[in-house]
Short mmCIF file of C-alpha atoms in Angstrom, two decimals:
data_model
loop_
_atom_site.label_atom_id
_atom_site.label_comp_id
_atom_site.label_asym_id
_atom_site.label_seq_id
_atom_site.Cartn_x
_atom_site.Cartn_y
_atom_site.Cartn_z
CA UNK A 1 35.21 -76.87 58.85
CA UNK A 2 36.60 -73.23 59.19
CA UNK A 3 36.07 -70.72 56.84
CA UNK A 4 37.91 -67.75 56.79
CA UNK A 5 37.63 -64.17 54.62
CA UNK A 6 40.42 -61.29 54.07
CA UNK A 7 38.31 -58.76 55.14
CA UNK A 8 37.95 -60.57 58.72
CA UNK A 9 34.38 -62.42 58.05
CA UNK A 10 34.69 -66.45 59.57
CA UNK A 11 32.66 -69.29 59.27
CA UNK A 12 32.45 -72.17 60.96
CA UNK A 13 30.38 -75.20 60.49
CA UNK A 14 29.98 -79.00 61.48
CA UNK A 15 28.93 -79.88 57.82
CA UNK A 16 30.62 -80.00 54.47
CA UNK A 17 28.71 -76.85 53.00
CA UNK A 18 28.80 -73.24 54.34
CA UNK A 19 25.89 -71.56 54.40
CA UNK A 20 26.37 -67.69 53.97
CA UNK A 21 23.17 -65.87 54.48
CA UNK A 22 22.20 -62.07 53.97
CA UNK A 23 25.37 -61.51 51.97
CA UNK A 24 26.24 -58.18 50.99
CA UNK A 25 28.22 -57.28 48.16
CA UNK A 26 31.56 -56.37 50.87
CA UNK A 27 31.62 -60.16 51.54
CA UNK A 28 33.27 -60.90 47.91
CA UNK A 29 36.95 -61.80 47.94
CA UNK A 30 38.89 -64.99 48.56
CA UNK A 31 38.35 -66.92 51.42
CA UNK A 32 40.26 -69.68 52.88
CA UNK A 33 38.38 -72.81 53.68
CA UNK A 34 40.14 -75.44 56.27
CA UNK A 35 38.55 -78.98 56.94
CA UNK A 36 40.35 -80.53 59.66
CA UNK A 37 39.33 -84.64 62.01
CA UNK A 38 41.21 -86.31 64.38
CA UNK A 39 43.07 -88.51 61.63
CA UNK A 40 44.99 -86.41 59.48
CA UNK A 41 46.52 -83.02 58.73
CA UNK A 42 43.83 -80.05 58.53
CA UNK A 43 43.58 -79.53 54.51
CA UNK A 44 43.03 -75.93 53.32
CA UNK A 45 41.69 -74.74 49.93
CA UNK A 46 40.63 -70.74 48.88
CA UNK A 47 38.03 -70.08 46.92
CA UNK A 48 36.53 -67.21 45.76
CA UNK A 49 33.05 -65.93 46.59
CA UNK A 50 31.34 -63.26 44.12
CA UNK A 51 28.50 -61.65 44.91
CA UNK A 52 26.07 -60.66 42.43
CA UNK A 53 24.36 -57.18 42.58
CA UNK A 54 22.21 -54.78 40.76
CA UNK A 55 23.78 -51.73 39.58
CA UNK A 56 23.46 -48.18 41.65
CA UNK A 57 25.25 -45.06 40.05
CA UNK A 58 28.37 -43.70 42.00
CA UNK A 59 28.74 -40.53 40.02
CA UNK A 60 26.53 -38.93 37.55
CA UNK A 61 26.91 -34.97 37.10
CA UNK A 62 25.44 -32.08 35.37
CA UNK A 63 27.83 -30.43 33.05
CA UNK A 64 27.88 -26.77 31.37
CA UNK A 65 29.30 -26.36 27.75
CA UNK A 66 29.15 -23.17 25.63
CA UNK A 67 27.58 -23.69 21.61
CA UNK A 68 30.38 -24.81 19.48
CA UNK A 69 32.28 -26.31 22.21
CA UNK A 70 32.63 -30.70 22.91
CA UNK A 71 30.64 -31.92 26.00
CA UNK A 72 30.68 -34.33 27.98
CA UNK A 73 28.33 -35.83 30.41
CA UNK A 74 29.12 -39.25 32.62
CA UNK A 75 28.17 -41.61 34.28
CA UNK A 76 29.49 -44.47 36.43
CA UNK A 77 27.84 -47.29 37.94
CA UNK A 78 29.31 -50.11 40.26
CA UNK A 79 27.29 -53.56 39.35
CA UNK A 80 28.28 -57.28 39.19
CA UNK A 81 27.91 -58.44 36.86
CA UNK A 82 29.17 -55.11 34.90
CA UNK A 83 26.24 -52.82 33.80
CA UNK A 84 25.25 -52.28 30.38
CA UNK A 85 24.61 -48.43 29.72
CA UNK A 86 21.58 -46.56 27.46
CA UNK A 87 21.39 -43.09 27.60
CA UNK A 88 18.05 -41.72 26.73
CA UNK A 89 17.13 -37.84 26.02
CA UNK A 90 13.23 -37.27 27.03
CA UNK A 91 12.05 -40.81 26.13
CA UNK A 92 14.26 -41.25 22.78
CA UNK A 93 16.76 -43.80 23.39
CA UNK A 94 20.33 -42.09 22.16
CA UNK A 95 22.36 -44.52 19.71
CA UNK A 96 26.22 -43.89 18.93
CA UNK A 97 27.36 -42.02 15.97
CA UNK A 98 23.52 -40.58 15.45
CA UNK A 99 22.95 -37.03 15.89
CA UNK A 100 26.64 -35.96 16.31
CA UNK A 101 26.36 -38.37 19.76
CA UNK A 102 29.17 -40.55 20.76
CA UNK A 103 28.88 -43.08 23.52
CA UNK A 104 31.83 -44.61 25.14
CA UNK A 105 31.57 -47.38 27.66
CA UNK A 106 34.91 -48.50 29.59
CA UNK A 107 34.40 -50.82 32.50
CA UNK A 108 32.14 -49.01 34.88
CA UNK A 109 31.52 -45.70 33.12
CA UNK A 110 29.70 -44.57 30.46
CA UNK A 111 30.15 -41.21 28.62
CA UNK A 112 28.21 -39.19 26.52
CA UNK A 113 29.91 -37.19 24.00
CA UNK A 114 28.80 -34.01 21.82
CA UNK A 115 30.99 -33.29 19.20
CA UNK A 116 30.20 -29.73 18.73
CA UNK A 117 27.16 -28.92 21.13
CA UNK A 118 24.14 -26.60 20.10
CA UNK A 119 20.94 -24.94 21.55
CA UNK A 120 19.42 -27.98 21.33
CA UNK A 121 21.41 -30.62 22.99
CA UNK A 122 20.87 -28.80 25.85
CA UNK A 123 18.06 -30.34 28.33
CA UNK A 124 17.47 -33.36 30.73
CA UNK A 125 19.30 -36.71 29.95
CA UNK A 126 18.76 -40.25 31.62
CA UNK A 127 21.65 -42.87 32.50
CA UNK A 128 20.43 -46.24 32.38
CA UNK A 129 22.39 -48.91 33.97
CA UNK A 130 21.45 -52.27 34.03
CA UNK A 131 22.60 -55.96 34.48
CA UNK A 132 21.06 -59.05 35.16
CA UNK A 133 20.45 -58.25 38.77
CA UNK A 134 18.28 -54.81 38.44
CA UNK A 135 18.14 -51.52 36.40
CA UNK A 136 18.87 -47.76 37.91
CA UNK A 137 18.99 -44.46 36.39
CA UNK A 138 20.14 -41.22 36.95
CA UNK A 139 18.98 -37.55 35.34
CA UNK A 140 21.91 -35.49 34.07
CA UNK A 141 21.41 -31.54 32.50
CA UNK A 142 23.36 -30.42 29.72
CA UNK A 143 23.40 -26.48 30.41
CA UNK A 144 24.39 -23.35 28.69
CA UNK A 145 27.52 -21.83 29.86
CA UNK A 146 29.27 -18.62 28.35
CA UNK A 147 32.49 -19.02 26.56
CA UNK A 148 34.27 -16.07 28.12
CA UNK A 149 34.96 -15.26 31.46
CA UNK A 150 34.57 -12.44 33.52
CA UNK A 151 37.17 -13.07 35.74
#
């Protein structure tokens, strides 16, 4: 049996399993299995490998918003399955529509929204991604920044 990926990754094997060992997360995709003997036509079949992984964060940065103004700080973490986000401020966990907080999850990125920021949303904030597979986090600052420019 011949096993063959998109991405250029073959298998081949005497038996009727595949073993794929020290997969990486690249390996996912669809790959095309053919099972061939001297008696009849080779029959071919795809199937689709997933691999599982913990989440790490791609992008995560600090962001600078005058008083009065909306903020927004993000965060975006590649997982499968999907990660489930908590964003935490010191060691209180942040919940949506508290505190003039919004969080917004779509797909693979999680935001963190002030409505009308003040002197003390500024500070140190945690991203917490997480799936079955592992948990990561990130720090992100909230920071003063003047309204007018000097330009």
């Amino acid at each position: 049996m011949s096993v063959a990926g998109a991405v250029g990754h073959k298998f081949v094997t005497e038996g009727e399993y595949v073993d794929m060992t020290a997969i990486t997360k690249e390996q996912s995709g669809s790959y095309e299995c053919i099972s061939s003997n001297d008696i009849s036509a080779p029959d071919v079949k795809t199937v689709k490998v997933t691999v599982n992984y913990a989440p790490f964060i791609s992008k995560a940065g600090s962001t600078g918003t005058p008083v009065g103004q909306k903020g927004v700080l993000q965060c975006e973490a590649s997982a499968v399955p999907g990660a489930d986000f908590e964003w935490y401020k010191e060691d209180r966990r942040l919940l949506n529509g508290l505190n003039g907080v919004k969080i917004e999850n779509q797909g693979k990125q999680s935001m963190l929204m002030f409505l009308n920021v003040s002197e003390e949303d500024y500070g140190n904030y945690t991203c917490v991604a997480m799936n079955t597979m592992g948990i990561t986090n990130a720090s992100i600052i909230l920071y003063g920044k003047t309204a007018y420019c000097y330009c």
